[in-house]
Short mmCIF file of C-alpha atoms in Angstrom, two decimals:
data_model
loop_
_atom_site.label_atom_id
_atom_site.label_comp_id
_atom_site.label_asym_id
_atom_site.label_seq_id
_atom_site.Cartn_x
_atom_site.Cartn_y
_atom_site.Cartn_z
CA MET A 12 84.04 110.34 66.78
CA ARG A 13 84.88 106.98 66.78
CA ILE A 14 88.81 105.50 67.22
CA THR A 15 89.04 104.29 63.75
CA GLY A 16 93.16 102.71 64.19
CA ILE A 17 96.09 102.65 66.56
CA SER A 18 99.35 103.49 65.66
CA VAL A 19 103.09 102.85 67.47
CA TRP A 20 106.21 103.25 68.19
CA GLN A 21 109.34 102.44 69.13
CA VAL A 22 111.70 104.85 69.98
CA PRO A 23 115.61 104.89 71.21
CA LEU A 24 115.82 108.04 73.43
CA THR A 25 119.23 108.80 74.51
CA SER A 26 120.35 110.83 77.44
CA VAL A 27 122.34 113.58 77.23
CA ASP A 28 123.91 111.74 80.24
CA THR A 29 123.93 109.12 81.31
CA TYR A 30 121.75 108.56 84.31
CA TYR A 31 123.68 106.71 87.18
CA MET A 32 121.78 105.16 90.45
CA ALA A 33 121.62 103.51 93.47
CA ASP A 34 121.19 100.04 93.34
CA GLY A 35 122.94 99.75 89.85
CA LYS A 36 120.60 101.15 87.58
CA THR A 37 121.67 103.14 84.74
CA CYS A 38 119.55 105.08 82.26
CA ASP A 39 121.48 105.30 79.24
CA THR A 40 119.30 104.74 75.83
CA VAL A 41 115.64 103.45 76.61
CA ASP A 42 113.19 102.79 74.17
CA SER A 43 110.08 104.98 74.35
CA ILE A 44 106.44 103.67 73.39
CA ILE A 45 104.66 106.57 71.44
CA VAL A 46 100.72 105.56 70.38
CA ARG A 47 98.28 107.19 68.21
CA LEU A 48 94.77 106.71 68.21
CA ASP A 49 93.10 107.87 64.62
CA THR A 50 89.34 108.56 64.71
CA ASP A 51 87.11 108.72 61.74
CA SER A 52 86.55 113.26 62.10
CA GLY A 53 89.85 112.75 60.82
CA SER A 54 91.76 114.08 64.45
CA SER A 55 94.13 111.36 66.05
CA GLY A 56 95.22 111.40 69.20
CA TRP A 57 99.24 110.81 71.05
CA GLY A 58 100.30 108.81 73.93
CA GLU A 59 104.01 108.29 75.55
CA VAL A 60 105.69 105.91 77.91
CA CYS A 61 109.35 105.76 78.24
CA PRO A 62 109.05 102.54 81.67
CA ILE A 63 112.91 102.24 82.81
CA PRO A 64 114.16 98.73 82.67
CA GLY A 65 114.28 98.21 86.42
CA TYR A 66 112.49 100.75 87.60
CA LEU A 67 109.27 99.75 88.09
CA PRO A 68 107.04 96.67 87.21
CA ALA A 69 106.62 98.43 83.97
CA TYR A 70 107.77 97.09 80.01
CA ALA A 71 108.39 98.18 76.86
CA CYS A 72 108.06 95.28 74.86
CA GLY A 73 104.93 94.89 76.60
CA VAL A 74 102.81 97.87 75.12
CA VAL A 75 102.11 95.99 72.05
CA PRO A 76 100.37 92.79 73.13
CA ALA A 77 98.84 94.72 75.97
CA VAL A 78 97.28 97.04 72.99
CA ARG A 79 96.27 93.91 70.71
CA GLU A 80 94.63 92.50 73.63
CA LEU A 81 92.82 95.79 74.38
CA LEU A 82 91.22 96.39 70.74
CA PRO A 83 87.98 95.13 71.54
CA ALA A 84 87.63 97.95 73.95
CA LEU A 85 89.45 100.74 71.73
CA ILE A 86 88.14 100.16 68.35
CA GLY A 87 84.69 101.55 68.06
CA ALA A 88 85.06 103.51 70.54
CA ASP A 89 84.00 107.18 71.42
CA PRO A 90 87.32 109.31 72.85
CA VAL A 91 85.38 111.63 74.74
CA GLY A 92 85.61 111.22 78.30
CA PRO A 93 88.81 108.79 78.81
CA GLU A 94 88.13 108.17 81.87
CA ALA A 95 84.36 106.35 80.30
CA VAL A 96 87.14 104.58 78.21
CA MET A 97 89.73 103.97 80.36
CA GLN A 98 87.13 101.22 82.71
CA GLY A 99 86.26 99.69 80.08
CA LEU A 100 89.98 98.78 79.11
CA GLU A 101 90.32 97.83 83.24
CA SER A 102 86.81 95.67 82.83
CA ARG A 103 88.98 94.15 79.88
CA LEU A 104 92.78 93.93 81.22
CA PRO A 105 92.97 94.62 84.75
CA GLY A 106 96.77 96.28 85.52
CA HIS A 107 99.25 97.46 83.07
CA GLY A 108 98.72 100.88 84.20
CA TYR A 109 101.56 102.12 82.13
CA VAL A 110 100.31 100.94 79.15
CA LYS A 111 96.94 102.08 79.84
CA SER A 112 98.81 105.59 80.45
CA ALA A 113 99.77 105.69 77.02
CA LEU A 114 96.37 105.00 75.79
CA ASP A 115 94.56 107.64 78.10
CA THR A 116 96.61 110.77 77.46
CA ALA A 117 96.19 110.25 73.60
CA LEU A 118 91.81 110.07 74.60
CA TRP A 119 92.59 113.32 75.76
CA ASP A 120 94.38 114.24 73.52
CA LEU A 121 91.38 113.51 71.16
CA THR A 122 89.08 115.06 73.78
CA GLY A 123 90.62 118.48 74.10
CA LYS A 124 91.00 118.52 70.10
CA ALA A 125 87.03 118.04 70.36
CA ALA A 126 86.41 120.60 72.73
CA ARG A 127 88.91 123.04 70.80
CA LEU A 128 90.76 123.36 74.96
CA PRO A 129 94.51 123.03 75.67
CA LEU A 130 94.18 119.80 78.32
CA TYR A 131 94.57 122.35 81.72
CA ARG A 132 91.20 123.55 81.36
CA LEU A 133 89.55 120.82 80.82
CA ILE A 134 91.29 119.59 84.28
CA GLY A 135 91.15 121.57 86.41
CA GLY A 136 91.60 124.84 84.96
CA ARG A 137 95.18 126.70 84.07
CA CYS A 138 96.09 127.86 87.68
CA SER A 139 100.29 128.94 86.60
CA ARG A 140 100.90 130.30 83.02
CA SER A 141 104.64 129.34 84.00
CA LEU A 142 105.83 126.08 85.59
CA PRO A 143 108.81 125.96 88.51
CA LEU A 144 111.25 122.90 87.22
CA TYR A 145 113.83 120.84 89.08
CA HIS A 146 117.29 119.36 87.73
CA SER A 147 118.00 115.73 88.05
CA ILE A 148 121.73 115.41 88.64
CA THR A 149 123.71 111.66 87.85
CA CYS A 150 125.54 110.17 90.88
CA ILE A 151 128.78 110.30 90.31
CA GLU A 152 132.01 112.33 91.83
CA PRO A 153 130.48 115.02 94.10
CA ASP A 154 133.00 117.89 92.45
CA GLU A 155 131.48 116.76 89.22
CA MET A 156 127.93 116.82 90.94
CA ALA A 157 128.90 120.26 92.06
CA ARG A 158 129.59 121.78 88.93
CA ILE A 159 126.71 120.19 87.56
CA ALA A 160 124.13 121.79 90.36
CA LYS A 161 125.85 125.41 89.94
CA HIS A 162 125.44 124.88 85.79
CA ALA A 163 122.01 124.41 86.80
CA PHE A 164 122.05 127.46 89.16
CA GLN A 165 123.45 129.93 86.81
CA SER A 166 121.09 128.93 84.43
CA GLY A 167 117.47 129.63 86.37
CA ILE A 168 117.50 126.06 88.07
CA ARG A 169 116.27 126.84 92.09
CA GLN A 170 115.42 122.90 92.63
CA PHE A 171 117.82 119.91 92.64
CA GLN A 172 117.26 116.54 92.54
CA ALA A 173 121.09 114.49 93.90
CA LYS A 174 121.13 111.04 92.95
CA LEU A 175 122.82 108.23 95.23
CA GLY A 176 123.93 105.43 96.27
CA SER A 177 125.72 104.54 93.15
CA ASP A 178 128.65 102.73 94.86
CA ASP A 179 127.15 102.43 98.08
CA ASP A 180 129.67 104.31 99.75
CA TRP A 181 126.83 105.84 101.85
CA GLN A 182 129.87 108.57 103.45
CA MET A 183 130.23 109.76 99.12
CA ASP A 184 126.88 110.11 99.93
CA VAL A 185 127.03 112.38 102.54
CA GLU A 186 129.71 114.78 101.05
CA ARG A 187 127.17 114.40 97.42
CA LEU A 188 125.22 115.85 99.31
CA ILE A 189 126.62 118.69 100.89
CA LYS A 190 128.62 120.41 97.71
CA VAL A 191 125.82 120.08 96.16
CA ARG A 192 124.53 122.31 98.42
CA GLU A 193 127.22 124.48 98.97
CA ALA A 194 127.05 124.94 95.09
CA VAL A 195 124.18 126.51 95.25
CA GLY A 196 123.60 128.39 98.35
CA GLU A 197 120.80 129.03 100.23
CA GLY A 198 117.57 129.36 99.65
CA PRO A 199 117.05 126.03 96.40
CA LEU A 200 115.87 122.91 97.75
CA VAL A 201 118.37 119.76 97.19
CA TYR A 202 117.22 116.51 97.81
CA GLY A 203 119.50 113.13 97.46
CA ASP A 204 116.92 110.43 95.48
CA TRP A 205 118.66 106.92 96.42
CA ASN A 206 115.54 105.17 93.96
CA CYS A 207 115.31 102.49 96.13
CA GLY A 208 118.35 101.04 96.90
CA ALA A 209 119.54 102.09 100.13
CA SER A 210 119.33 100.55 103.55
CA ARG A 211 117.29 101.74 106.51
CA LEU A 212 120.86 102.33 108.36
CA ASP A 213 122.36 104.12 105.28
CA ALA A 214 120.15 106.12 105.04
CA ILE A 215 119.62 107.29 108.56
CA ARG A 216 123.63 107.30 109.25
CA VAL A 217 123.90 110.39 105.37
CA GLY A 218 121.12 111.79 106.71
CA ARG A 219 122.07 112.35 110.11
CA ALA A 220 125.59 113.87 109.30
CA VAL A 221 123.33 116.27 106.83
CA SER A 222 120.39 117.14 109.48
CA ALA A 223 121.85 120.42 110.08
CA ARG A 224 121.64 121.41 106.44
CA ASP A 225 118.68 122.66 104.90
CA ILE A 226 118.01 118.84 102.83
CA MET A 227 115.28 116.45 102.02
CA LEU A 228 115.56 113.26 101.69
CA GLU A 229 113.54 111.31 98.47
CA GLN A 230 113.11 106.97 98.72
CA PRO A 231 116.06 105.65 100.44
CA CYS A 232 114.10 102.27 100.75
CA LYS A 233 111.71 100.20 98.87
CA ASN A 234 108.78 100.39 101.27
CA ILE A 235 106.49 103.06 103.39
CA GLU A 236 107.20 101.88 106.48
CA SER A 237 111.37 101.86 105.95
CA CYS A 238 111.36 105.31 104.51
CA ALA A 239 109.09 106.76 107.62
CA ALA A 240 111.62 104.65 109.60
CA VAL A 241 114.45 107.05 108.23
CA LYS A 242 112.21 110.41 107.94
CA THR A 243 111.52 109.42 112.18
CA ALA A 244 115.29 109.24 112.71
CA THR A 245 116.86 111.65 110.95
CA GLY A 246 114.15 114.56 111.42
CA LEU A 247 114.46 115.27 107.51
CA PRO A 248 111.79 115.93 105.37
CA MET A 249 110.81 112.70 103.04
CA LYS A 250 109.48 113.08 99.41
CA LEU A 251 108.06 109.70 97.57
CA ASP A 252 108.30 107.85 93.97
CA GLU A 253 108.39 104.46 93.64
CA SER A 254 106.35 103.32 96.80
CA VAL A 255 103.63 105.64 95.88
CA ARG A 256 100.63 104.19 92.99
CA ASN A 257 97.92 104.31 93.87
CA THR A 258 94.82 105.80 96.76
CA GLU A 259 95.95 103.14 98.85
CA SER A 260 99.57 103.45 99.40
CA LEU A 261 98.73 107.50 99.35
CA LEU A 262 96.94 107.13 102.55
CA LYS A 263 99.15 104.93 103.83
CA ALA A 264 102.18 107.52 103.39
CA ALA A 265 100.05 110.63 105.11
CA SER A 266 99.06 108.04 107.48
CA LEU A 267 103.05 107.40 108.97
CA GLY A 268 103.33 111.09 108.80
CA CYS A 269 106.30 110.71 105.33
CA LEU A 270 104.67 112.29 102.69
CA ASP A 271 105.77 115.38 102.82
CA ALA A 272 106.37 115.41 98.76
CA VAL A 273 105.14 112.88 96.78
CA ALA A 274 106.71 112.11 92.89
CA ILE A 275 103.17 111.72 91.02
CA LYS A 276 104.17 110.43 87.30
CA LEU A 277 101.63 109.45 85.14
CA SER A 278 102.57 105.71 84.03
CA LYS A 279 103.18 104.91 88.17
CA PHE A 280 99.54 105.32 88.32
CA GLY A 281 97.85 104.29 85.09
CA GLY A 282 97.07 107.63 82.79
CA LEU A 283 96.81 111.31 83.41
CA SER A 284 93.16 110.36 84.53
CA ALA A 285 94.02 108.68 87.87
CA ALA A 286 97.21 110.89 87.97
CA ARG A 287 94.69 114.75 88.30
CA ARG A 288 92.94 111.83 91.13
CA ALA A 289 95.64 111.49 93.45
CA ARG A 290 96.54 115.27 92.30
CA ASP A 291 93.39 115.83 94.20
CA ILE A 292 93.56 113.76 96.53
CA CYS A 293 97.66 115.29 97.75
CA LEU A 294 95.76 119.02 97.86
CA HIS A 295 93.29 117.87 100.54
CA LEU A 296 96.06 116.33 102.47
CA GLY A 297 98.31 119.73 101.94
CA VAL A 298 101.25 117.22 99.68
CA LYS A 299 103.46 119.27 97.38
CA MET A 300 103.37 116.93 94.12
CA CYS A 301 106.36 116.62 91.68
CA ILE A 302 104.17 116.44 88.54
CA GLU A 303 106.14 114.34 85.85
CA ASP A 304 106.07 110.99 83.89
CA THR A 305 109.14 108.16 84.18
CA TRP A 306 110.86 108.50 81.69
CA GLY A 307 109.82 110.39 77.73
CA SER A 308 110.07 112.51 75.03
CA ASP A 309 108.16 115.36 74.36
CA ILE A 310 104.53 113.84 74.11
CA ALA A 311 105.05 112.96 77.84
CA THR A 312 106.77 116.04 79.36
CA VAL A 313 103.74 117.90 77.71
CA ALA A 314 101.04 115.68 79.24
CA ALA A 315 102.72 115.95 82.42
CA LEU A 316 102.85 119.58 81.83
CA HIS A 317 99.25 119.99 81.53
CA LEU A 318 98.44 118.25 85.08
CA GLY A 319 101.15 120.79 86.29
CA ALA A 320 99.45 123.87 85.09
CA ALA A 321 96.29 122.62 86.58
CA THR A 322 97.43 122.43 90.17
CA PRO A 323 97.48 125.37 92.42
CA PRO A 324 100.95 126.59 92.70
CA SER A 325 100.75 126.43 96.38
CA GLY A 326 100.65 121.94 95.71
CA LEU A 327 102.89 122.29 93.16
CA LEU A 328 106.92 121.47 94.18
CA ASN A 329 108.19 121.42 91.11
CA VAL A 330 107.83 119.77 87.03
CA CYS A 331 110.04 118.52 84.97
CA ASP A 332 111.22 118.17 81.34
CA LEU A 333 111.76 114.85 81.09
CA SER A 334 112.77 115.87 77.52
CA GLY A 335 115.37 118.48 78.05
CA TYR A 336 117.52 115.92 78.66
CA VAL A 337 117.25 112.84 76.06
CA THR A 338 117.67 112.66 72.00
CA PRO A 339 115.57 113.15 69.66
CA ARG A 340 112.86 115.63 71.01
CA THR A 341 109.94 114.14 69.38
CA ALA A 342 108.20 117.03 68.96
CA SER A 343 109.90 120.77 66.85
CA ASP A 344 106.58 123.18 68.87
CA ALA A 345 107.17 121.57 72.83
CA PRO A 346 108.30 123.66 75.35
CA SER A 347 111.65 123.76 76.77
CA ARG A 348 113.15 125.49 79.76
CA ARG A 349 114.34 128.95 79.95
CA ASN A 350 115.00 130.79 83.29
CA GLY A 351 114.41 127.87 85.59
CA ARG A 352 109.80 127.47 84.58
CA ILE A 353 108.49 125.63 81.96
CA ALA A 354 105.50 126.83 79.77
CA VAL A 355 102.22 124.12 79.13
CA PRO A 356 101.36 124.65 75.32
CA THR A 357 97.76 126.99 74.86
CA GLY A 358 96.98 124.53 71.40
CA PRO A 359 93.49 122.24 71.69
CA GLY A 360 94.44 118.94 73.21
CA LEU A 361 97.97 118.46 73.68
CA GLY A 362 98.75 121.36 71.56
CA ILE A 363 101.71 119.49 70.27
CA GLN A 364 102.08 118.09 66.89
CA PRO A 365 105.12 114.89 66.72
CA ASP A 366 107.07 114.31 63.62
CA GLU A 367 106.20 111.73 62.31
CA GLY A 368 109.53 111.57 60.29
CA ILE A 369 111.80 111.46 63.39
CA LEU A 370 109.48 108.35 65.17
CA GLY A 371 110.69 106.78 62.03
CA HIS A 372 108.06 103.27 60.56
CA PRO A 373 105.84 101.74 63.35
CA VAL A 374 106.32 99.05 64.93
CA ALA A 375 102.69 97.45 64.97
CA ARG A 376 99.42 99.31 63.50
CA PHE A 377 96.01 98.51 64.44
CA VAL A 378 92.52 99.17 62.00
CA GLN A 379 89.24 98.00 62.20
#
């Protein structure tokens, strides 16, 4: 099997509810980049990357030029065994992991189809038939956030991420966390996420104000050292996201004692291959993982679900149905949440078939 062509689509994804985050970040309509690798066998593999502007060093409009640069290492390559191809891509264009993430997913999709096996069978085997979801709550008025949390709880969700810091008012963030906690009662997991947008002082003040309650904090500050200081000052567990993108940062956070949980996002680490290695390190360290991606539709969602399904439940905090937060859905056969959980597809490769009628016309096409 050899790669003979690459098609790229740019698809606007609109959030069902606008997401307001700290430091002026919002997530409303975001361009997702979807790629398809075609082969001389007639089989195709799909991948997706959806960078949120201002969130991480990633740029949706940078994907096509990077793919063009990578063509000599892609066209004619055997896609079976993605990690060998990914090494060639790194030699051709160091860095740009977000671009390679979409390509890596497509390579794994092709590998699974060639083996006639679902991806989870190739990356560890299925450890769970369904996976626990969290529900992310936009940073708005505390009472409305509590209402959203209560509604999600009634649908079966038991893990809640409350966005914080959109109005730069630490006391309002305290109210947000308390009201969400009260709305879902004792037991469910509640954590407040600043997306790097808090000062160390404000995060400590919030954490101390809610320290008597069962609450976890997520990525209050931009660097690992400041997040570690917040954990030490508040005594609350800490989940890291933006500041942990590779093996070096994982080990650094663990050494500083602030890696109680971590977001393993495919495009942040540079693809499913790299995320799988990060998964194994976290299992060794005993760190709970949220396995997902930055944003996206059904393709990115399902790719992360396969890694989640191949992760022992003892190491899995939760996954995310990203496609459930946006429109349009890009694959009608993709799974949806049910009773607070989601199942991974069982067909070969990703196990879904994206709808080209929804994707529209490609913005770029490269052939042998």
